[in-house]
Amino acid sequence: MEKYQNIVVGFGKGGKTLAKALAAKGESVLVIEKSKRMYGGTCINIACIPSKSLITNGERGVEFPDAVERKEKLTGMLRAKNYHMISDEATGTVMDGTARFISNNQIEVTQDGDKTIVEGERIFINTGAEPIILPIKGLQESRYLLDSTQAMDQTTLPETLVIIGAGYIGLEFASMFNHYGSKVVVLDSHPEFLYREDEDIAQMILDDLTNQGVEFHLGVSVDEINDQKDFAEVSFTENGETKTVKASKVLAATGRKANTENLGLENTDVKLTDRGVIVVDEFLRTDAENIWAIGDVKGGLQFTYISLDDYRIIMDQLNGQSKRTTNNRPAVPYSVFITPPLSNVGLTEKEAKAQGIEYKLFKYMTSSVPKAQVLEDPKGMFKVLVDPKTDKILGASIYAEESQEVINLITLAMNGNLPYTLLRDQIYTHPTMSEALNDALK
């Protein structure tokens, strides 16, 4: 039985970064990964990087097969780089296989029927999340079913793509496949589109995607999937009426769940919620004193940069500081890569109203930004909420080209406790989307 100072189960962002840092200090580190196509984790293989590659090439007018080939080349390069960042360390080891805990310190690894037991002084669970497939009649069995991973591995463009779910993942795929020329139909059970966002921005996005050719059916129940010879027949109920749509493929974009099944955690002191999420404290420690959880598997925001910050929290402990926790994590931005992107940080206007928080609102149309006209996409809006007493920024929602970059400026100001006037009076290069803040914050 091999013994290690550190074992990381899963090759995700936080875990691989932690493994690299510990190995660089001379500590023995084992990273266990069940799939050779997942070296480096979810982000670079089946999420952020490949999806944004496909989205970008779709906007550029690249043909779908060529875009898929470019995506595969990119992810292949990143996989190899990530594998070697651990394996090339003198004290780093990568083991292929499926991990199952047999105690707090021991893990059984199965590969091609062979079983190996390894032991770790410290163990970090970094197994991520997996797609949720709703119990819709005929969906699981359909040969036309895709999850978010399979959708990016298609080599043939679906003529008609039916997407179940109008959340952020569903919308990114809807926008992307629409760019490539698929007929996209989105079905969602919630009657309000993007109900977590402000109504004015949500309506803009709905109108824009509809005008681009995406068809939406909201407040519907998806009842059954029936496979035919060359297509799937999707039956749904809308306003009491049963309707059907023919689909070349059916994409289930109904969220993701913590990947904890079959990990053998019942053999440890690690506790799970009723949704299968690993229970951790603010330092990401489980109920087993030598086991931590990193990234999506512990619940909360499912972003690769949250997993990276989890690494910082854990490394801070291991270095004897313990100053960083999930409770003092700063403001976290996010972006939805539709066209143009939607980016948020802090409070939306809807949330501020619901919480009875006083605010001053700045609202500015993207069409007034010169760079948006240069990019020939003036759709969208800037919204920034400010505390009228302190001039500190409470939050921002930006639906505009390059919003994924501008939102980081606003986040920096929020986390630095800087007044909004600093962004308003900043001298920006021209033409840029960030210079919109000169006028948007007047």
Short mmCIF file of C-alpha atoms in Angstrom, two decimals:
data_model
loop_
_atom_site.label_atom_id
_atom_site.label_comp_id
_atom_site.label_asym_id
_atom_site.label_seq_id
_atom_site.Cartn_x
_atom_site.Cartn_y
_atom_site.Cartn_z
CA MET A 1 0.00 0.00 0.00
CA GLU A 2 1.42 3.35 -1.10
CA LYS A 3 1.29 6.16 1.46
CA TYR A 4 1.21 9.87 0.63
CA GLN A 5 1.20 13.07 2.61
CA ASN A 6 -1.57 14.39 0.35
CA ILE A 7 -4.17 12.77 -1.89
CA VAL A 8 -6.39 14.81 -4.21
CA VAL A 9 -9.43 12.99 -5.60
CA GLY A 10 -10.31 14.65 -8.90
CA PHE A 11 -8.28 16.89 -11.19
CA GLY A 12 -10.30 20.12 -10.86
CA LYS A 13 -9.00 23.68 -10.67
CA GLY A 14 -8.62 23.99 -6.90
CA GLY A 15 -7.29 20.48 -6.40
CA LYS A 16 -4.70 20.56 -9.16
CA THR A 17 -3.45 23.98 -8.02
CA LEU A 18 -3.15 22.71 -4.46
CA ALA A 19 -1.38 19.55 -5.65
CA LYS A 20 1.12 21.61 -7.65
CA ALA A 21 1.83 23.92 -4.70
CA LEU A 22 2.33 21.08 -2.21
CA ALA A 23 4.52 19.07 -4.59
CA ALA A 24 6.62 22.18 -5.23
CA LYS A 25 7.26 22.27 -1.48
CA GLY A 26 8.55 18.70 -1.62
CA GLU A 27 5.49 17.03 -0.12
CA SER A 28 4.30 13.78 -1.68
CA VAL A 29 1.07 14.28 -3.61
CA LEU A 30 -1.17 11.80 -5.42
CA VAL A 31 -3.89 13.01 -7.79
CA ILE A 32 -6.51 10.38 -8.67
CA GLU A 33 -8.53 10.95 -11.86
CA LYS A 34 -10.97 8.45 -13.34
CA SER A 35 -10.92 9.84 -16.90
CA LYS A 36 -7.90 10.65 -19.03
CA ARG A 37 -10.10 13.20 -20.79
CA MET A 38 -10.49 15.13 -17.53
CA TYR A 39 -6.90 16.01 -16.69
CA GLY A 40 -7.19 19.61 -15.59
CA GLY A 41 -10.82 19.36 -14.50
CA THR A 42 -14.25 20.40 -15.73
CA CYS A 43 -13.40 23.94 -16.84
CA ILE A 44 -10.79 23.21 -19.49
CA ASN A 45 -12.31 19.97 -20.75
CA ILE A 46 -16.10 20.14 -20.72
CA ALA A 47 -17.16 23.60 -19.56
CA CYS A 48 -15.68 27.11 -19.63
CA ILE A 49 -12.88 26.77 -22.16
CA PRO A 50 -14.45 24.48 -24.82
CA SER A 51 -17.84 26.19 -24.62
CA LYS A 52 -16.31 29.66 -24.99
CA SER A 53 -14.18 28.40 -27.87
CA LEU A 54 -17.31 27.17 -29.64
CA ILE A 55 -19.23 30.35 -28.78
CA THR A 56 -16.43 32.59 -30.06
CA ASN A 57 -16.03 30.66 -33.30
CA GLY A 58 -19.77 30.65 -33.82
CA GLU A 59 -19.81 34.44 -33.55
CA ARG A 60 -16.95 34.58 -36.05
CA GLY A 61 -18.87 32.52 -38.58
CA VAL A 62 -16.62 29.46 -38.42
CA GLU A 63 -18.31 26.29 -39.72
CA PHE A 64 -19.39 23.92 -36.95
CA PRO A 65 -17.09 20.95 -37.78
CA ASP A 66 -14.09 23.28 -37.98
CA ALA A 67 -15.03 24.90 -34.67
CA VAL A 68 -15.28 21.49 -32.99
CA GLU A 69 -11.85 20.58 -34.36
CA ARG A 70 -10.37 23.81 -32.98
CA LYS A 71 -12.01 23.13 -29.63
CA GLU A 72 -10.56 19.62 -29.49
CA LYS A 73 -7.08 20.88 -30.33
CA LEU A 74 -7.30 23.49 -27.58
CA THR A 75 -8.58 21.16 -24.87
CA GLY A 76 -6.07 18.47 -25.84
CA MET A 77 -3.21 20.91 -25.43
CA LEU A 78 -4.51 22.06 -22.04
CA ARG A 79 -5.06 18.47 -20.84
CA ALA A 80 -1.46 17.56 -21.57
CA LYS A 81 -0.18 20.72 -19.90
CA ASN A 82 -2.22 20.03 -16.75
CA TYR A 83 -1.15 16.39 -16.58
CA HIS A 84 2.50 17.34 -16.70
CA MET A 85 2.15 20.15 -14.17
CA ILE A 86 1.67 17.39 -11.57
CA SER A 87 3.43 14.36 -13.02
CA ASP A 88 6.63 16.28 -13.78
CA GLU A 89 7.05 17.26 -10.13
CA ALA A 90 9.52 15.01 -8.33
CA THR A 91 6.99 14.27 -5.56
CA GLY A 92 3.85 14.41 -7.72
CA THR A 93 1.98 11.37 -9.02
CA VAL A 94 -1.08 11.04 -11.23
CA MET A 95 -3.05 7.80 -10.94
CA ASP A 96 -5.80 6.85 -13.37
CA GLY A 97 -8.76 5.10 -11.82
CA THR A 98 -12.00 5.37 -9.89
CA ALA A 99 -11.63 6.26 -6.22
CA ARG A 100 -13.71 4.83 -3.39
CA PHE A 101 -13.07 5.58 0.27
CA ILE A 102 -12.72 2.61 2.60
CA SER A 103 -11.86 4.76 5.64
CA ASN A 104 -10.92 8.33 6.52
CA ASN A 105 -7.35 7.70 5.37
CA GLN A 106 -7.58 4.91 2.81
CA ILE A 107 -8.91 4.89 -0.74
CA GLU A 108 -9.39 1.97 -3.08
CA VAL A 109 -8.57 2.86 -6.69
CA THR A 110 -9.99 0.67 -9.48
CA GLN A 111 -8.58 0.67 -12.99
CA ASP A 112 -9.45 -1.94 -15.62
CA GLY A 113 -10.60 -4.31 -12.88
CA ASP A 114 -7.37 -3.97 -10.88
CA LYS A 115 -7.63 -2.54 -7.38
CA THR A 116 -5.00 -0.57 -5.49
CA ILE A 117 -5.26 0.80 -1.95
CA VAL A 118 -3.57 4.12 -1.16
CA GLU A 119 -3.35 5.98 2.13
CA GLY A 120 -3.20 9.71 2.69
CA GLU A 121 -2.42 11.84 5.74
CA ARG A 122 -4.55 14.60 4.19
CA ILE A 123 -7.22 14.03 1.54
CA PHE A 124 -8.91 16.67 -0.63
CA ILE A 125 -12.13 15.76 -2.43
CA ASN A 126 -12.30 17.63 -5.74
CA THR A 127 -14.71 15.53 -7.79
CA GLY A 128 -16.85 18.40 -9.10
CA ALA A 129 -20.43 18.10 -10.30
CA GLU A 130 -22.34 16.22 -12.99
CA PRO A 131 -25.42 17.06 -15.09
CA ILE A 132 -28.89 16.48 -13.66
CA ILE A 133 -31.24 14.54 -15.94
CA LEU A 134 -34.85 15.15 -14.87
CA PRO A 135 -37.20 12.15 -14.57
CA ILE A 136 -39.13 13.01 -17.72
CA LYS A 137 -40.72 10.00 -19.39
CA GLY A 138 -38.48 8.69 -22.15
CA LEU A 139 -35.72 11.27 -21.64
CA GLN A 140 -33.10 9.11 -19.99
CA GLU A 141 -33.59 6.35 -22.55
CA SER A 142 -33.65 8.59 -25.62
CA ARG A 143 -30.83 8.04 -28.08
CA TYR A 144 -31.17 11.72 -28.99
CA LEU A 145 -30.42 12.92 -25.45
CA LEU A 146 -27.42 15.17 -24.84
CA ASP A 147 -26.02 16.57 -21.62
CA SER A 148 -23.82 19.68 -21.60
CA THR A 149 -20.67 17.58 -22.10
CA GLN A 150 -22.02 15.60 -25.03
CA ALA A 151 -23.38 18.75 -26.67
CA MET A 152 -19.84 20.02 -27.13
CA ASP A 153 -18.64 16.72 -28.57
CA GLN A 154 -21.08 16.71 -31.49
CA THR A 155 -19.37 16.60 -34.86
CA THR A 156 -22.59 17.14 -36.80
CA LEU A 157 -24.69 20.23 -36.24
CA PRO A 158 -28.22 19.33 -35.06
CA GLU A 159 -30.82 20.63 -37.50
CA THR A 160 -33.24 21.22 -34.61
CA LEU A 161 -32.04 21.37 -31.02
CA VAL A 162 -34.59 21.29 -28.20
CA ILE A 163 -33.12 22.56 -24.93
CA ILE A 164 -34.86 21.70 -21.66
CA GLY A 165 -34.00 24.52 -19.29
CA ALA A 166 -33.64 28.29 -19.79
CA GLY A 167 -31.01 28.83 -17.13
CA TYR A 168 -27.55 30.19 -17.78
CA ILE A 169 -26.18 26.94 -19.23
CA GLY A 170 -29.22 26.47 -21.46
CA LEU A 171 -29.01 30.03 -22.76
CA GLU A 172 -25.33 29.78 -23.60
CA PHE A 173 -26.00 26.67 -25.68
CA ALA A 174 -29.09 28.25 -27.23
CA SER A 175 -27.14 31.29 -28.34
CA MET A 176 -24.19 29.20 -29.55
CA PHE A 177 -26.10 26.62 -31.62
CA ASN A 178 -28.29 29.37 -33.04
CA HIS A 179 -25.14 31.09 -34.33
CA TYR A 180 -24.09 27.90 -36.11
CA GLY A 181 -27.47 27.59 -37.79
CA SER A 182 -29.47 25.11 -35.68
CA LYS A 183 -33.14 25.77 -35.12
CA VAL A 184 -33.21 26.13 -31.32
CA VAL A 185 -36.32 25.62 -29.19
CA VAL A 186 -36.06 26.24 -25.43
CA LEU A 187 -38.57 24.76 -22.98
CA ASP A 188 -38.63 25.87 -19.34
CA SER A 189 -41.00 25.22 -16.46
CA HIS A 190 -40.61 28.66 -14.89
CA PRO A 191 -43.05 31.25 -16.25
CA GLU A 192 -40.62 34.15 -15.70
CA PHE A 193 -37.54 34.34 -17.89
CA LEU A 194 -34.27 34.68 -15.93
CA TYR A 195 -36.28 35.33 -12.77
CA ARG A 196 -33.17 36.04 -10.68
CA GLU A 197 -32.22 38.96 -12.91
CA ASP A 198 -33.79 42.41 -13.12
CA GLU A 199 -36.93 42.40 -15.25
CA ASP A 200 -35.71 45.08 -17.67
CA ILE A 201 -32.46 43.24 -18.48
CA ALA A 202 -34.18 39.85 -18.61
CA GLN A 203 -36.75 41.19 -21.08
CA MET A 204 -33.99 42.66 -23.24
CA ILE A 205 -32.20 39.31 -23.39
CA LEU A 206 -35.41 37.44 -24.18
CA ASP A 207 -36.28 39.87 -26.95
CA ASP A 208 -32.77 39.76 -28.42
CA LEU A 209 -32.49 35.98 -28.42
CA THR A 210 -35.97 35.70 -29.89
CA ASN A 211 -35.08 38.18 -32.63
CA GLN A 212 -31.96 36.12 -33.35
CA GLY A 213 -34.18 33.12 -34.01
CA VAL A 214 -34.35 31.22 -30.71
CA GLU A 215 -37.85 30.00 -29.87
CA PHE A 216 -38.92 30.05 -26.20
CA HIS A 217 -41.77 28.30 -24.40
CA LEU A 218 -41.92 29.36 -20.74
CA GLY A 219 -44.09 28.02 -17.93
CA VAL A 220 -44.47 24.66 -19.65
CA SER A 221 -44.19 21.08 -18.46
CA VAL A 222 -42.15 18.69 -20.57
CA ASP A 223 -44.19 15.50 -20.50
CA GLU A 224 -42.53 12.87 -22.67
CA ILE A 225 -39.79 12.13 -25.17
CA ASN A 226 -40.65 9.61 -27.89
CA ASP A 227 -37.88 8.36 -30.16
CA GLN A 228 -38.76 8.04 -33.81
CA LYS A 229 -36.58 6.71 -36.62
CA ASP A 230 -34.72 9.96 -37.35
CA PHE A 231 -35.79 12.33 -34.58
CA ALA A 232 -37.17 12.66 -31.08
CA GLU A 233 -40.71 13.85 -30.56
CA VAL A 234 -40.85 16.13 -27.51
CA SER A 235 -44.30 16.55 -25.96
CA PHE A 236 -45.00 19.45 -23.63
CA THR A 237 -48.01 21.19 -22.09
CA GLU A 238 -48.39 24.94 -22.56
CA ASN A 239 -51.40 26.81 -21.21
CA GLY A 240 -53.25 23.53 -20.82
CA GLU A 241 -52.63 22.49 -24.42
CA THR A 242 -50.43 19.54 -25.42
CA LYS A 243 -47.88 20.40 -28.09
CA THR A 244 -45.06 18.55 -29.80
CA VAL A 245 -41.80 19.52 -31.44
CA LYS A 246 -39.44 17.35 -33.47
CA ALA A 247 -35.82 17.40 -32.30
CA SER A 248 -32.63 16.18 -33.95
CA LYS A 249 -31.16 16.32 -30.44
CA VAL A 250 -32.55 17.05 -26.97
CA LEU A 251 -30.22 18.88 -24.60
CA ALA A 252 -30.93 18.56 -20.88
CA ALA A 253 -29.69 21.80 -19.31
CA THR A 254 -31.40 21.52 -15.96
CA GLY A 255 -28.51 22.06 -13.58
CA ARG A 256 -25.70 20.04 -12.03
CA LYS A 257 -25.35 18.04 -8.81
CA ALA A 258 -22.39 17.24 -6.59
CA ASN A 259 -20.48 14.21 -7.83
CA THR A 260 -20.45 12.16 -4.62
CA GLU A 261 -22.22 8.96 -5.65
CA ASN A 262 -20.10 5.80 -5.33
CA LEU A 263 -17.30 7.67 -3.54
CA GLY A 264 -17.77 5.44 -0.50
CA LEU A 265 -18.17 8.40 1.83
CA GLU A 266 -20.42 6.26 4.03
CA ASN A 267 -17.18 4.59 5.11
CA THR A 268 -15.85 7.89 6.44
CA ASP A 269 -16.89 10.61 8.88
CA VAL A 270 -17.70 12.94 5.97
CA LYS A 271 -21.32 14.16 6.07
CA LEU A 272 -23.57 14.86 3.08
CA THR A 273 -26.68 16.98 2.72
CA ASP A 274 -29.90 15.41 1.41
CA ARG A 275 -28.83 16.69 -2.04
CA GLY A 276 -25.53 14.80 -1.91
CA VAL A 277 -23.40 17.88 -1.25
CA ILE A 278 -20.40 17.50 1.09
CA VAL A 279 -20.86 19.44 4.32
CA VAL A 280 -17.92 21.72 5.13
CA ASP A 281 -17.16 24.54 7.56
CA GLU A 282 -15.90 27.97 6.57
CA PHE A 283 -12.39 26.53 6.19
CA LEU A 284 -13.70 23.80 3.82
CA ARG A 285 -13.05 21.08 6.42
CA THR A 286 -15.39 18.10 6.56
CA ASP A 287 -16.37 16.22 9.72
CA ALA A 288 -13.33 14.01 9.11
CA GLU A 289 -10.41 16.00 10.50
CA ASN A 290 -8.05 15.05 7.66
CA ILE A 291 -10.46 15.54 4.74
CA TRP A 292 -11.36 18.77 2.91
CA ALA A 293 -13.73 19.42 0.00
CA ILE A 294 -12.94 21.80 -2.86
CA GLY A 295 -15.07 23.26 -5.65
CA ASP A 296 -18.51 22.21 -6.89
CA VAL A 297 -18.68 19.06 -4.78
CA LYS A 298 -19.23 21.16 -1.64
CA GLY A 299 -22.16 23.10 -3.13
CA GLY A 300 -22.51 26.85 -3.59
CA LEU A 301 -21.42 28.82 -6.64
CA GLN A 302 -20.20 26.52 -9.41
CA PHE A 303 -17.40 28.57 -10.92
CA THR A 304 -13.81 27.54 -11.59
CA TYR A 305 -12.59 30.73 -9.92
CA ILE A 306 -14.46 29.76 -6.74
CA SER A 307 -12.57 26.47 -6.79
CA LEU A 308 -9.34 28.44 -7.17
CA ASP A 309 -10.27 30.58 -4.17
CA ASP A 310 -11.01 27.37 -2.25
CA TYR A 311 -7.38 26.44 -2.89
CA ARG A 312 -6.30 29.76 -1.38
CA ILE A 313 -8.40 29.14 1.73
CA ILE A 314 -6.94 25.66 2.25
CA MET A 315 -3.36 26.68 1.46
CA ASP A 316 -3.71 29.53 3.95
CA GLN A 317 -4.57 26.96 6.64
CA LEU A 318 -1.76 24.61 5.72
CA ASN A 319 0.65 27.55 5.95
CA GLY A 320 -0.59 28.24 9.48
CA GLN A 321 -2.49 31.47 8.78
CA SER A 322 -6.20 30.51 8.62
CA LYS A 323 -7.21 34.08 7.81
CA ARG A 324 -9.08 33.27 4.60
CA THR A 325 -12.52 31.65 4.88
CA THR A 326 -15.67 31.30 2.82
CA ASN A 327 -17.23 33.87 5.19
CA ASN A 328 -14.81 36.61 4.21
CA ARG A 329 -14.72 35.82 0.52
CA PRO A 330 -15.00 39.11 -1.41
CA ALA A 331 -17.59 40.01 -4.03
CA VAL A 332 -17.71 37.40 -6.79
CA PRO A 333 -18.67 38.35 -10.37
CA TYR A 334 -20.14 36.03 -12.99
CA SER A 335 -20.77 36.17 -16.71
CA VAL A 336 -23.22 34.38 -19.00
CA PHE A 337 -21.70 34.08 -22.47
CA ILE A 338 -24.67 34.76 -24.65
CA THR A 339 -24.30 37.43 -27.38
CA PRO A 340 -23.71 39.97 -25.98
CA PRO A 341 -22.64 38.60 -22.57
CA LEU A 342 -24.49 39.28 -19.33
CA SER A 343 -22.29 39.98 -16.29
CA ASN A 344 -23.22 40.63 -12.67
CA VAL A 345 -21.60 41.35 -9.34
CA GLY A 346 -23.14 42.14 -5.98
CA LEU A 347 -26.78 43.15 -5.70
CA THR A 348 -29.24 43.43 -8.55
CA GLU A 349 -31.91 46.10 -8.32
CA LYS A 350 -34.47 43.36 -7.70
CA GLU A 351 -32.46 42.05 -4.72
CA ALA A 352 -31.92 45.52 -3.28
CA LYS A 353 -35.66 46.22 -3.38
CA ALA A 354 -36.51 42.85 -1.82
CA GLN A 355 -34.05 43.47 1.02
CA GLY A 356 -35.19 47.04 1.60
CA ILE A 357 -31.73 48.43 0.83
CA GLU A 358 -31.55 52.08 -0.13
CA TYR A 359 -29.70 52.68 -3.38
CA LYS A 360 -28.96 55.18 -6.10
CA LEU A 361 -29.35 53.71 -9.59
CA PHE A 362 -27.25 54.52 -12.64
CA LYS A 363 -28.68 53.21 -15.90
CA TYR A 364 -27.02 53.60 -19.29
CA MET A 365 -27.81 52.15 -22.71
CA THR A 366 -25.03 50.28 -24.49
CA SER A 367 -25.96 51.98 -27.77
CA SER A 368 -24.35 55.16 -26.41
CA VAL A 369 -20.93 53.49 -26.10
CA PRO A 370 -18.66 54.16 -29.13
CA LYS A 371 -16.90 50.79 -28.83
CA ALA A 372 -20.27 49.00 -28.99
CA GLN A 373 -20.90 50.72 -32.31
CA VAL A 374 -17.42 49.72 -33.51
CA LEU A 375 -18.24 46.12 -32.60
CA GLU A 376 -21.54 46.52 -34.46
CA ASP A 377 -23.51 45.20 -31.49
CA PRO A 378 -25.07 48.06 -29.51
CA LYS A 379 -27.59 45.87 -27.70
CA GLY A 380 -27.88 46.01 -23.93
CA MET A 381 -27.63 48.12 -20.82
CA PHE A 382 -25.39 49.08 -17.90
CA LYS A 383 -26.94 49.17 -14.42
CA VAL A 384 -24.94 50.15 -11.33
CA LEU A 385 -26.33 50.43 -7.78
CA VAL A 386 -24.58 52.76 -5.33
CA ASP A 387 -25.02 53.37 -1.60
CA PRO A 388 -26.20 57.01 -1.45
CA LYS A 389 -24.58 57.52 1.96
CA THR A 390 -21.11 56.15 1.26
CA ASP A 391 -20.82 56.26 -2.57
CA LYS A 392 -19.69 52.60 -2.45
CA ILE A 393 -20.91 50.30 -5.20
CA LEU A 394 -23.55 47.79 -4.10
CA GLY A 395 -23.74 45.87 -7.35
CA ALA A 396 -23.83 46.01 -11.12
CA SER A 397 -25.53 44.25 -14.01
CA ILE A 398 -24.07 44.73 -17.48
CA TYR A 399 -25.63 43.27 -20.60
CA ALA A 400 -23.21 44.37 -23.29
CA GLU A 401 -20.28 43.37 -25.44
CA GLU A 402 -17.14 42.73 -23.33
CA SER A 403 -19.14 42.96 -20.10
CA GLN A 404 -17.09 40.01 -18.83
CA GLU A 405 -14.09 42.36 -18.72
CA VAL A 406 -15.81 45.51 -17.45
CA ILE A 407 -17.40 43.66 -14.54
CA ASN A 408 -13.95 42.88 -13.15
CA LEU A 409 -13.20 46.63 -12.88
CA ILE A 410 -16.37 47.14 -10.88
CA THR A 411 -15.63 44.10 -8.70
CA LEU A 412 -12.16 45.46 -7.97
CA ALA A 413 -13.66 48.77 -6.86
CA MET A 414 -16.17 46.97 -4.63
CA ASN A 415 -13.57 44.75 -3.00
CA GLY A 416 -11.28 47.73 -2.50
CA ASN A 417 -14.10 49.73 -0.87
CA LEU A 418 -13.57 52.45 -3.44
CA PRO A 419 -16.24 55.05 -4.28
CA TYR A 420 -18.00 54.80 -7.63
CA THR A 421 -16.64 58.25 -8.47
CA LEU A 422 -13.18 56.73 -8.97
CA LEU A 423 -14.52 54.70 -11.89
CA ARG A 424 -16.54 57.66 -13.14
CA ASP A 425 -13.51 59.96 -13.23
CA GLN A 426 -10.94 57.41 -14.43
CA ILE A 427 -9.08 58.15 -17.69
CA TYR A 428 -9.69 55.15 -19.98
CA THR A 429 -8.21 54.22 -23.31
CA HIS A 430 -10.49 54.80 -26.30
CA PRO A 431 -12.45 53.22 -27.79
CA THR A 432 -13.17 50.66 -25.06
CA MET A 433 -16.24 49.31 -23.33
CA SER A 434 -14.80 50.25 -19.93
CA GLU A 435 -14.87 53.95 -20.81
CA ALA A 436 -18.65 53.67 -20.72
CA LEU A 437 -18.30 54.07 -16.96
CA ASN A 438 -17.33 57.73 -17.48
CA ASP A 439 -20.84 58.48 -18.67
CA ALA A 440 -22.77 55.61 -17.11
CA LEU A 441 -21.93 56.76 -13.60
CA LYS A 442 -22.77 60.47 -14.09
#
